[in-house]
Amino acid sequence: MHRLGRGDASCRRRLHAVLSPVRALLQGRFFMSFIFRTARSPAAQHVNRAASRAALAARFIVIVLALHAPSWLSAWIFQAPRAEERPLFNLDLLLGAAIACVSSLGGAIVLVLAWAADGARSAAKNYHFMSTVDFVDAARFADMLNLPALFSRSLLGALAGALVCLWLVLRLTRRSRQLALPLLALAVLAAGCDIANGSFHLFGLDKDKRAVSLNFAGSPAWNVWASERQSLQAAGPGARITNPVTYRALQTWQAEHPGRTSLLVLVESMGLPRDPALRGWLQGRLMTSRLAARWEMQFSEEAFSGSTTFGELRTLCGLHVHYSRLDDELAAGCLPRQQAAQGMSSIGIHGFGLRMFDRSTWWPRVGLRPWNWLEGDAPKSMNCNPAFPGVCDVDVLAQAVKQAQEPRRFVYALTLDTHLPLDLKRLPPLPVDLLKACSASSTPLEACQLTRQLGDLLARLESLLAASAATPFLVVVGDHAPPFSERFNREAFATDRVPLFVLKPR
């Protein structure tokens, strides 16, 4: 009995060792079965559905925020110019995100194109281009530029931010077909609000007045297409400007004084300061007492529209037309061609390569003989602008005044150094009088620095004229307002007018 008892105990221990894992497995199965039964209960299912909907709603909100973060931040934080014209909800981006819910590749393509259209359109307006396609076409001259100087830290940061937003949208829309319909619904809702507001430009549904000064929805891609269609429809004869002040002043002088030399200087980005004290400071750089002894001097304003080449044709020809549409019939009315008919020569001087904007082609068409720096006096200074390497304005102005010493000439000089961006590190401290004027008017630093550079250019021209023997008829005028990318700098200058100096020999 004793030996049998010992055997039973040993057997029980062995049986317990074998059955323990099985018991644990069965207990786990029953526990999991209990959990599954609990999860299938109506209350648990309701909680799960609510959590799923909340997660889906959060994902939807993040997608919408990521889509519009670049434009919203540029408008509200960085104060980008013309930001009020950009829509609160971009229909192109919402469509691209909806497509990404179904196809990541297709959505990525649409999103990249939508952001590119929005960025190109905004940049074209900022730089006074009359057409987005013209702005994009200017990329063929990129090899002439010092591109790193154009890519500021803020621009690179904006590009990096846009890439992060693109990645985030594609990540959140992946395998999320259920979000496609809400994104499209938001686009329809935003468009409906825009229609009710009277600011919806698609299909001609905009009104003369808006209920609120806000653009709820828009399509930059549609706007680019519509503007290009209007541009093509208006691609006929160029329009004559109603009151081309510079052109009329030169034309009248040349008609009243045949054979006399005249000089036109078109200054890059010479905008009209809004503050009267800054305008007065700028005038004082050129309108000095020693020049007043030989010239009757007048300061006024001229309306502008378009980029530099539009400014050139405004002053040389009295035309508002793209240079690519300038035919011989239109060019016949340009001042150099009129001078050539009287046996006078016309010279065009610029410090940058004339391949830029095809000046080597259309300058001769309007009657200008481009100045060849290799054949004439060698320039003493080069590369005074960080982004546009070329002959400095000091030599351009010196050559222009030198050529204007000869009789029976029309001399045209186009400056370069004041083209944005500014290299603030290379600029000396502001003059005390200008610094006081800028502080009193709350003019931002960059706008004040540009005013100083424009003043230095005018002062240099004043010195050259004072030292010259001849007294030609002279017009100095800006091509367009400076295209600052920050609203506070841009608003320091008039949006549609440029300063004009007319110096008439006594």
Short mmCIF file of C-alpha atoms in Angstrom, two decimals, residues 60 63-64 67 94-95 97-99 101 173 179-188:
data_model
loop_
_atom_site.label_atom_id
_atom_site.label_comp_id
_atom_site.label_asym_id
_atom_site.label_seq_id
_atom_site.Cartn_x
_atom_site.Cartn_y
_atom_site.Cartn_z
CA PHE A 60 -9.57 64.56 -42.97
CA ILE A 63 -5.24 66.56 -44.91
CA VAL A 64 -7.12 69.82 -45.52
CA LEU A 67 -3.05 71.02 -48.46
CA LEU A 94 -8.84 69.19 -52.96
CA LEU A 95 -9.34 67.35 -56.24
CA ALA A 97 -6.21 64.78 -52.57
CA ALA A 98 -9.45 63.02 -53.55
CA ILE A 99 -7.62 61.33 -56.43
CA CYS A 101 -7.36 58.44 -51.95
CA THR A 173 -4.76 59.45 -48.12
CA LEU A 179 -12.13 60.18 -47.65
CA ALA A 180 -12.45 60.90 -51.39
CA LEU A 181 -16.13 61.82 -51.18
CA PRO A 182 -15.78 64.19 -48.18
CA LEU A 183 -12.91 66.00 -49.93
CA LEU A 184 -15.00 66.46 -53.06
CA ALA A 185 -17.94 67.57 -50.91
CA LEU A 186 -15.76 70.22 -49.25
CA ALA A 187 -14.73 71.48 -52.69
CA VAL A 188 -18.39 71.76 -53.76
#
